[in-house]
Backbone as JSON, one array per atom type, in Angstrom:
{
  "sequence": "MAETETKHHPEHHDEDVHDANYQAPPEKTIEEIMAADQEDESLRRYKEALLGAAQTEKIIVEPNDPRKVIVKKLALVVEGRDDMELDLTGDLSQLKKQLFVIKEGVQYKVRIDFIVQREIVHGLKYVQKTSRLGVNVDKMKHMVGSYPPKKEIQFYLTPAEEAPSGTFSRGTYSVSSVFTDDDKHIHLEWDWTFEIKKDWA",
  "N": [[9.68, -1.68, -7.2], [10.08, 0.22, -10.25], [12.57, 0.96, -11.41], [14.24, 1.07, -9.25], [15.22, -1.11, -6.82], [14.06, -2.56, -3.76], [15.34, -4.09, -0.9], [14.22, -7.23, 0.38], [12.51, -7.74, 3.47], [13.54, -10.19, 5.81], [11.44, -11.52, 7.05], [9.38, -11.44, 5.27], [8.33, -13.61, 3.12], [8.31, -14.74, -0.29], [6.07, -16.31, -0.89], [4.27, -15.42, 0.97], [3.63, -12.88, 0.17], [3.07, -12.97, -2.57], [0.95, -14.87, -4.72], [1.72, -18.14, -5.45], [0.86, -19.55, -7.72], [-0.14, -17.66, -9.39], [-0.01, -15.95, -12.43], [1.16, -13.06, -13.58], [-0.15, -10.68, -15.97], [1.67, -9.51, -18.91], [3.67, -6.53, -18.53], [2.51, -3.38, -19.73], [2.92, -0.37, -21.62], [1.35, 2.89, -21.38], [0.88, 3.82, -23.96], [0.8, 1.41, -25.41], [-1.44, 0.22, -24.28], [-3.49, 2.0, -25.05], [-3.36, 1.73, -27.8], [-4.26, -0.82, -28.33], [-7.11, -2.85, -29.27], [-8.68, -0.92, -30.62], [-10.97, -0.96, -32.16], [-13.03, -1.63, -30.54], [-15.5, 0.08, -29.18], [-16.67, 0.5, -26.62], [-14.71, -0.49, -24.9], [-12.65, 1.24, -25.55], [-13.66, 3.68, -24.58], [-13.77, 3.05, -21.88], [-11.04, 2.76, -21.26], [-10.17, 5.36, -21.76], [-11.52, 6.72, -19.74], [-10.36, 5.52, -17.51], [-7.62, 6.18, -17.74], [-7.51, 8.94, -18.03], [-5.95, 12.09, -17.91], [-3.5, 11.02, -18.44], [-3.44, 9.86, -20.91], [-2.74, 11.76, -22.81], [-0.54, 13.16, -21.92], [2.69, 12.79, -20.43], [2.72, 11.95, -17.2], [4.52, 13.17, -14.65], [5.25, 13.52, -11.44], [7.23, 13.81, -9.52], [10.11, 14.6, -10.69], [12.79, 13.89, -10.09], [12.66, 11.43, -8.97], [12.8, 8.14, -9.88], [10.87, 6.18, -9.6], [7.74, 4.46, -10.24], [5.67, 4.23, -8.43], [5.18, 6.05, -5.55], [5.17, 5.86, -2.25], [3.57, 7.65, 0.22], [2.39, 7.99, 2.79], [1.14, 6.38, 5.75], [-1.87, 5.82, 7.44], [-3.74, 5.37, 10.41], [-7.09, 4.91, 10.76], [-9.74, 5.83, 12.68], [-13.08, 6.0, 13.46], [-14.43, 9.09, 14.49], [-12.13, 10.05, 15.63], [-9.0, 11.84, 15.28], [-6.94, 11.1, 12.46], [-4.2, 8.87, 12.83], [-0.95, 9.24, 11.83], [1.78, 8.11, 9.75], [4.68, 9.32, 8.33], [6.01, 8.35, 5.36], [8.09, 9.14, 3.79], [10.56, 9.77, 4.72], [13.27, 8.84, 6.86], [12.99, 5.58, 7.16], [13.81, 3.85, 9.12], [13.36, 5.05, 11.49], [10.73, 4.85, 12.12], [9.76, 2.97, 13.94], [10.06, 4.17, 16.35], [7.92, 5.79, 16.65], [5.17, 5.37, 18.35], [2.03, 4.1, 17.94], [-0.98, 4.39, 19.75], [-3.67, 2.3, 20.39], [-6.99, 1.87, 21.28], [-8.27, -0.98, 22.9], [-10.28, -3.34, 21.13], [-11.49, -1.54, 19.33], [-12.82, -0.52, 16.12], [-10.86, -0.17, 13.27], [-9.26, 1.27, 10.38], [-6.78, 0.98, 7.78], [-5.08, 3.4, 5.97], [-3.45, 4.03, 2.93], [-1.52, 6.43, 1.41], [-0.48, 7.43, -1.79], [1.53, 8.15, -4.72], [1.17, 7.79, -8.2], [3.14, 7.72, -11.02], [4.48, 8.34, -14.33], [3.9, 5.64, -15.6], [1.05, 3.4, -15.93], [0.16, 1.31, -13.16], [-0.19, -2.1, -12.33], [-2.3, -4.24, -10.47], [-1.75, -3.56, -7.69], [-0.81, -4.33, -4.33], [-1.38, -4.58, -0.81], [0.3, -5.73, 1.93], [0.35, -6.84, 5.22], [1.98, -7.84, 8.11], [1.66, -8.84, 11.41], [3.22, -9.05, 14.56], [3.92, -10.28, 17.88], [6.05, -10.27, 20.58], [7.83, -11.71, 19.03], [6.27, -13.64, 17.78], [4.15, -14.45, 15.09], [1.0, -13.0, 14.79], [-1.04, -12.06, 13.23], [-2.13, -11.53, 9.85], [-2.7, -9.51, 7.09], [-3.85, -9.19, 3.77], [-4.34, -7.29, 1.02], [-5.91, -6.65, -2.06], [-5.18, -3.97, -3.91], [-5.46, -2.81, -6.44], [-5.43, -1.56, -9.9], [-3.8, 1.36, -11.06], [-3.8, 4.5, -12.73], [-1.33, 6.96, -13.83], [-1.39, 10.0, -11.99], [-1.64, 13.47, -11.16], [-2.48, 14.08, -8.67], [-2.45, 12.97, -5.22], [-3.19, 9.59, -4.61], [-5.2, 7.07, -2.93], [-5.6, 4.18, -0.79], [-7.96, 2.48, 1.16], [-8.25, 0.2, 3.69], [-10.6, -2.49, 4.45], [-12.56, -2.45, 7.51], [-10.92, -3.38, 10.51], [-10.81, -5.2, 13.6], [-9.42, -4.21, 16.62], [-7.38, -6.15, 18.86], [-8.64, -7.37, 22.03], [-8.96, -7.46, 25.64], [-7.22, -8.52, 28.61], [-4.87, -10.05, 28.1], [-4.28, -9.35, 25.56], [-3.33, -6.82, 25.52], [-0.59, -4.61, 24.99], [2.56, -4.21, 23.21], [2.89, -4.29, 19.68], [4.55, -5.43, 16.75], [4.8, -4.42, 13.39], [5.12, -5.37, 10.02], [5.08, -4.0, 6.88], [4.24, -4.14, 3.41], [4.18, -2.72, 0.21], [3.3, -3.72, -2.82], [3.15, -5.3, -6.12], [1.52, -6.98, -8.93], [3.64, -7.66, -10.57], [5.66, -8.17, -8.89], [7.2, -6.06, -8.04], [8.66, -4.34, -5.44], [7.42, -1.71, -3.96], [7.54, -0.31, -1.59], [8.79, -1.11, 1.64], [8.23, -1.28, 5.09], [8.63, -0.99, 8.66], [6.72, -0.8, 11.64], [5.17, 0.19, 14.79], [2.58, -0.54, 17.2], [0.57, 0.02, 20.14], [-1.66, -1.78, 22.11], [-4.05, -0.63, 24.3], [-6.03, -0.31, 27.33], [-7.52, 1.99, 27.24], [-7.57, 5.09, 25.33], [-5.73, 6.85, 26.42]],
  "CA": [[9.92, -0.45, -7.93], [10.35, -0.01, -11.65], [14.0, 1.0, -11.65], [14.98, 0.97, -7.99], [14.74, -2.27, -6.07], [14.19, -2.51, -2.32], [15.63, -5.42, -0.37], [13.14, -7.84, 1.14], [12.68, -8.1, 4.86], [13.61, -11.64, 5.9], [10.17, -12.13, 7.49], [8.42, -11.43, 4.18], [8.66, -14.59, 2.11], [7.57, -14.5, -1.53], [4.75, -16.95, -0.87], [3.39, -14.62, 1.81], [3.26, -11.66, -0.53], [2.58, -13.28, -3.91], [0.38, -16.2, -4.93], [2.7, -18.92, -6.22], [0.3, -20.02, -8.99], [-0.67, -16.55, -10.19], [0.88, -15.46, -13.47], [0.74, -11.7, -13.91], [-0.06, -10.34, -17.39], [2.87, -8.73, -19.2], [3.54, -5.08, -18.34], [2.3, -2.61, -20.95], [2.95, 1.07, -21.46], [0.07, 3.53, -21.67], [0.73, 3.85, -25.42], [0.38, 0.07, -25.86], [-2.81, 0.0, -23.83], [-4.39, 2.79, -25.87], [-3.32, 1.27, -29.2], [-4.93, -2.12, -28.46], [-8.58, -2.95, -29.31], [-9.26, 0.37, -31.03], [-12.29, -1.14, -32.79], [-14.04, -1.86, -29.48], [-15.83, 1.42, -28.71], [-16.91, 0.54, -25.17], [-13.41, -0.68, -24.25], [-11.89, 2.47, -25.75], [-14.18, 4.69, -23.65], [-13.36, 2.63, -20.54], [-9.62, 3.07, -21.1], [-10.06, 6.81, -21.67], [-11.97, 7.12, -18.4], [-9.38, 5.01, -16.55], [-6.32, 6.81, -17.86], [-7.65, 10.38, -17.88], [-4.96, 12.97, -18.54], [-2.3, 10.25, -18.78], [-3.47, 9.5, -22.34], [-2.21, 12.81, -23.67], [0.71, 13.71, -21.4], [3.46, 11.94, -19.52], [2.56, 12.55, -15.88], [5.67, 12.98, -13.76], [5.03, 14.4, -10.29], [8.53, 14.07, -8.89], [11.06, 14.27, -11.76], [14.04, 13.32, -9.6], [12.39, 10.1, -8.43], [12.52, 7.28, -11.03], [9.85, 5.16, -9.32], [6.38, 4.65, -10.73], [4.81, 4.37, -7.25], [5.86, 6.69, -4.42], [4.28, 5.75, -1.09], [3.76, 8.87, 0.99], [1.9, 8.04, 4.16], [0.22, 5.39, 6.3], [-2.71, 6.4, 8.49], [-4.74, 4.54, 11.1], [-8.32, 5.68, 10.72], [-10.74, 5.39, 13.64], [-14.19, 6.94, 13.4], [-14.57, 9.99, 15.63], [-10.82, 10.48, 16.13], [-8.06, 12.3, 14.25], [-6.12, 10.03, 11.91], [-2.83, 8.73, 13.32], [-0.24, 9.15, 10.56], [3.22, 7.87, 9.63], [5.29, 9.86, 7.12], [6.83, 7.29, 4.76], [9.02, 9.72, 2.82], [11.84, 10.06, 5.36], [14.09, 7.73, 7.33], [12.05, 4.54, 7.58], [14.32, 3.16, 10.3], [12.91, 5.77, 12.68], [9.29, 4.7, 12.29], [9.45, 2.16, 15.12], [10.08, 5.03, 17.53], [6.61, 6.43, 16.73], [4.27, 4.33, 18.84], [0.59, 4.35, 17.9], [-1.78, 3.78, 20.81], [-5.0, 1.93, 19.92], [-7.85, 1.35, 22.34], [-8.65, -2.36, 22.62], [-11.62, -3.63, 20.64], [-12.07, -0.56, 18.41], [-12.74, -0.77, 14.69], [-9.94, 0.77, 12.62], [-8.87, 1.0, 9.0], [-5.45, 1.47, 7.39], [-5.1, 4.13, 4.69], [-2.15, 4.25, 2.31], [-1.49, 7.51, 0.43], [0.62, 7.2, -2.72], [1.53, 8.8, -6.03], [1.54, 6.97, -9.36], [3.64, 8.58, -12.09], [5.15, 7.77, -15.51], [3.13, 4.58, -16.27], [0.02, 2.73, -15.14], [0.65, 0.16, -12.38], [-1.2, -3.15, -12.31], [-2.4, -5.2, -9.37], [-1.11, -3.17, -6.44], [-1.22, -5.11, -3.15], [-0.85, -4.17, 0.49], [0.44, -6.89, 2.81], [0.76, -6.42, 6.57], [2.15, -8.94, 9.06], [1.76, -8.32, 12.77], [3.79, -10.02, 15.5], [4.08, -9.84, 19.26], [7.07, -11.07, 21.24], [8.45, -12.57, 18.04], [5.33, -14.63, 17.25], [3.18, -13.87, 14.17], [-0.35, -13.1, 15.34], [-2.05, -11.65, 12.25], [-1.65, -11.14, 8.53], [-3.72, -9.04, 6.16], [-3.39, -9.04, 2.39], [-5.42, -6.61, 0.31], [-5.72, -6.28, -3.46], [-5.44, -2.53, -4.0], [-5.98, -2.59, -7.78], [-4.58, -0.93, -10.91], [-3.95, 2.81, -10.97], [-3.09, 5.27, -13.75], [-0.61, 8.12, -13.3], [-2.19, 11.2, -11.71], [-0.89, 14.51, -10.47], [-2.96, 14.1, -7.3], [-2.2, 11.79, -4.39], [-4.25, 8.59, -4.59], [-5.14, 6.36, -1.65], [-6.35, 2.94, -0.6], [-8.44, 2.33, 2.52], [-8.59, -1.2, 3.92], [-11.82, -2.73, 5.22], [-12.38, -2.28, 8.96], [-10.37, -4.46, 11.33], [-11.07, -4.98, 15.02], [-8.22, -4.34, 17.45], [-7.5, -7.16, 19.91], [-9.13, -6.86, 23.32], [-8.73, -8.36, 26.77], [-5.97, -8.28, 29.36], [-3.7, -10.69, 27.5], [-4.03, -8.75, 24.24], [-2.71, -5.5, 25.67], [0.86, -4.61, 24.86], [3.15, -3.64, 21.99], [2.9, -5.16, 18.51], [5.42, -5.01, 15.65], [4.13, -4.6, 12.1], [5.91, -5.25, 8.79], [4.19, -3.68, 5.78], [4.81, -4.16, 2.06], [3.33, -2.26, -0.89], [3.9, -4.42, -3.95], [2.21, -5.42, -7.23], [1.49, -8.27, -9.62], [4.93, -7.93, -11.2], [6.6, -8.4, -7.79], [7.98, -4.88, -7.68], [8.46, -3.89, -4.05], [7.42, -0.24, -4.01], [8.05, 0.14, -0.3], [8.67, -1.98, 2.82], [8.52, -0.53, 6.29], [8.25, -1.58, 9.94], [6.18, 0.18, 12.58], [4.67, -0.45, 16.0], [1.44, 0.05, 17.9], [0.32, -0.55, 21.46], [-3.06, -1.94, 22.51], [-4.27, -0.24, 25.69], [-7.42, -0.39, 27.78], [-8.14, 3.22, 26.77], [-6.7, 5.84, 24.43], [-4.7, 7.6, 27.16]],
  "C": [[10.24, -0.76, -9.39], [11.86, -0.07, -11.9], [14.81, 0.77, -10.38], [14.41, -0.16, -7.16], [14.96, -2.05, -4.58], [14.42, -3.93, -1.83], [14.46, -5.92, 0.46], [13.51, -7.93, 2.61], [12.73, -9.62, 4.95], [12.28, -12.27, 6.29], [9.12, -12.14, 6.39], [8.88, -12.42, 3.12], [7.79, -14.36, 0.89], [6.17, -15.1, -1.48], [3.76, -16.21, 0.02], [2.82, -13.43, 1.05], [2.59, -11.95, -1.87], [2.03, -14.7, -3.96], [1.28, -16.97, -5.89], [2.17, -19.29, -7.6], [-0.19, -18.9, -9.89], [0.38, -16.07, -11.17], [0.39, -14.08, -13.88], [0.79, -11.48, -15.41], [1.17, -9.5, -17.65], [2.62, -7.23, -19.0], [3.37, -4.4, -19.7], [2.38, -1.14, -20.65], [1.55, 1.62, -21.75], [-0.18, 3.58, -23.17], [0.25, 2.51, -25.95], [-1.06, -0.22, -25.48], [-3.8, 0.75, -24.72], [-4.46, 2.29, -27.31], [-4.1, -0.03, -29.4], [-6.45, -1.96, -28.53], [-9.25, -1.64, -29.69], [-10.67, 0.22, -31.59], [-13.4, -1.35, -31.77], [-14.35, -0.52, -28.81], [-15.99, 1.49, -27.2], [-15.6, 0.37, -24.41], [-12.56, 0.58, -24.39], [-12.35, 3.55, -24.78], [-13.77, 4.36, -22.21], [-11.91, 3.01, -20.29], [-9.4, 4.58, -20.99], [-10.45, 7.3, -20.29], [-10.95, 6.71, -17.35], [-8.11, 5.85, -16.56], [-6.38, 8.33, -17.72], [-6.57, 11.14, -18.62], [-3.71, 12.22, -18.98], [-2.29, 9.8, -20.23], [-2.68, 10.49, -23.18], [-0.9, 13.42, -23.18], [1.38, 12.71, -20.47], [3.4, 12.6, -18.14], [3.73, 12.16, -14.99], [5.54, 14.0, -12.63], [6.34, 14.8, -9.64], [9.63, 13.65, -9.87], [12.35, 13.6, -11.3], [13.88, 11.93, -9.01], [11.99, 9.17, -9.57], [11.36, 6.29, -10.83], [8.51, 5.5, -9.96], [5.41, 4.86, -9.58], [5.64, 4.94, -6.1], [4.88, 6.68, -3.25], [4.59, 6.88, -0.13], [3.46, 8.71, 2.48], [1.06, 6.81, 4.48], [-0.58, 6.08, 7.4], [-3.59, 5.32, 9.1], [-5.98, 5.4, 11.27], [-9.34, 5.06, 11.68], [-11.84, 6.45, 13.66], [-14.27, 7.78, 14.68], [-13.26, 10.48, 16.21], [-9.97, 10.98, 14.96], [-7.24, 11.11, 13.76], [-4.73, 10.05, 12.55], [-1.96, 8.4, 12.11], [1.25, 8.86, 10.72], [3.68, 8.44, 8.3], [6.26, 8.82, 6.57], [7.84, 7.83, 3.75], [10.4, 9.99, 3.41], [12.62, 8.81, 5.71], [13.18, 6.65, 7.91], [12.51, 3.81, 8.84], [13.85, 3.82, 11.59], [11.43, 5.54, 13.0], [8.93, 3.93, 13.56], [9.45, 2.99, 16.4], [8.77, 5.78, 17.71], [5.59, 5.36, 17.11], [2.82, 4.8, 18.75], [-0.07, 3.69, 19.1], [-3.19, 3.54, 20.26], [-5.79, 1.37, 21.1], [-8.33, -0.05, 21.96], [-10.09, -2.44, 22.11], [-12.2, -2.65, 19.65], [-11.96, -1.05, 16.97], [-11.8, 0.27, 14.07], [-9.7, 0.33, 11.18], [-7.46, 1.54, 8.77], [-5.59, 2.17, 6.04], [-3.67, 4.33, 4.2], [-2.3, 5.36, 1.27], [-0.28, 7.32, -0.48], [0.43, 7.99, -4.0], [1.88, 7.75, -7.08], [1.96, 7.94, -10.46], [4.27, 7.73, -13.2], [4.3, 6.74, -16.25], [2.05, 4.05, -15.34], [0.66, 1.57, -14.36], [-0.51, -0.82, -12.2], [-1.14, -3.96, -11.02], [-1.64, -4.82, -8.13], [-1.68, -3.99, -5.29], [-0.62, -4.48, -1.9], [-0.87, -5.39, 1.4], [0.99, -6.41, 4.14], [0.82, -7.64, 7.48], [2.42, -8.36, 10.44], [2.28, -9.41, 13.7], [3.87, -9.39, 16.89], [5.03, -10.81, 19.95], [7.67, -12.11, 20.29], [7.55, -13.62, 17.41], [4.33, -13.93, 16.33], [1.77, -14.08, 14.71], [-1.43, -12.72, 14.32], [-1.37, -11.32, 10.93], [-2.83, -10.67, 7.7], [-3.09, -8.84, 4.78], [-4.53, -8.48, 1.57], [-5.01, -6.32, -1.13], [-6.13, -4.81, -3.6], [-5.99, -2.17, -5.38], [-4.96, -1.94, -8.7], [-4.87, 0.56, -10.94], [-3.18, 3.5, -12.09], [-2.27, 6.37, -13.1], [-1.58, 9.29, -13.09], [-1.31, 12.21, -10.98], [-1.27, 14.57, -8.99], [-2.53, 12.84, -6.54], [-3.42, 10.88, -4.44], [-4.14, 7.81, -3.28], [-5.93, 5.07, -1.72], [-6.71, 2.83, 0.87], [-8.87, 0.87, 2.72], [-9.98, -1.31, 4.55], [-11.52, -2.64, 6.72], [-11.84, -3.56, 9.58], [-10.71, -4.16, 12.79], [-9.79, -5.2, 15.81], [-8.43, -5.43, 18.5], [-8.02, -6.55, 21.21], [-8.91, -7.92, 24.4], [-7.35, -8.14, 27.37], [-4.75, -8.83, 28.65], [-3.36, -10.14, 26.12], [-3.34, -7.41, 24.33], [-1.19, -5.61, 25.6], [1.28, -4.08, 23.51], [3.24, -4.7, 20.89], [3.83, -4.56, 17.45], [4.74, -5.36, 14.32], [5.15, -4.45, 10.97], [4.94, -5.08, 7.62], [4.94, -3.7, 4.45], [3.76, -3.64, 1.09], [3.97, -2.78, -2.16], [2.88, -4.48, -5.1], [2.33, -6.78, -7.89], [2.83, -8.65, -10.22], [6.06, -8.08, -10.18], [7.57, -7.25, -7.58], [7.65, -4.53, -6.23], [8.56, -2.37, -4.05], [7.88, 0.36, -2.69], [7.82, -0.96, 0.73], [9.0, -1.13, 4.03], [8.0, -1.26, 7.53], [7.75, -0.48, 10.87], [5.58, -0.55, 13.76], [3.4, 0.24, 16.49], [1.26, -0.66, 19.23], [-1.18, -0.61, 21.72], [-3.18, -1.6, 23.99], [-5.76, -0.34, 26.03], [-8.2, 0.84, 27.33], [-7.13, 3.98, 25.92], [-5.54, 6.51, 25.17], [-3.46, 6.73, 27.39]]
}
């Protein structure tokens, strides 16, 4: 977060979330970005297209929230089925009580809905670690990208993943998710669970 820090989960080590050798560029305000390279016409047009309305007005969607990135929702997306959603704006400690059921072997995607306000954010990342019976079984790390402030909710959709299949893969899995960025701001961390079953029922 920009002003509000979130404590790290012990299972999320810095080297898991951030590349040790990567040096993020310095943070810049929208005013600094627009003021740079004014003589480069193509770059100026690119920045105008990227920033949109944020060039001319300070976009603040939720005035009482000091954060630049407000993560709203996680959804599991499976073709032909209604999205399974987690509301990330309430008590995050209750999320583990909402058990997603996933049919073994299906292709699914994870969608993150979020708001960006106040300033542009650089190098957003989504990191997800999955464990079963206390043993890490999977880790995904996706570069989400840089996003300007917008009044509308923005989203990121991961590439398709295949759910585990087979008798020994069925059961309950624990997931730890982190939405972070190049500057190591932790915008949100949350834990949730899903169960692999032979069928959706």
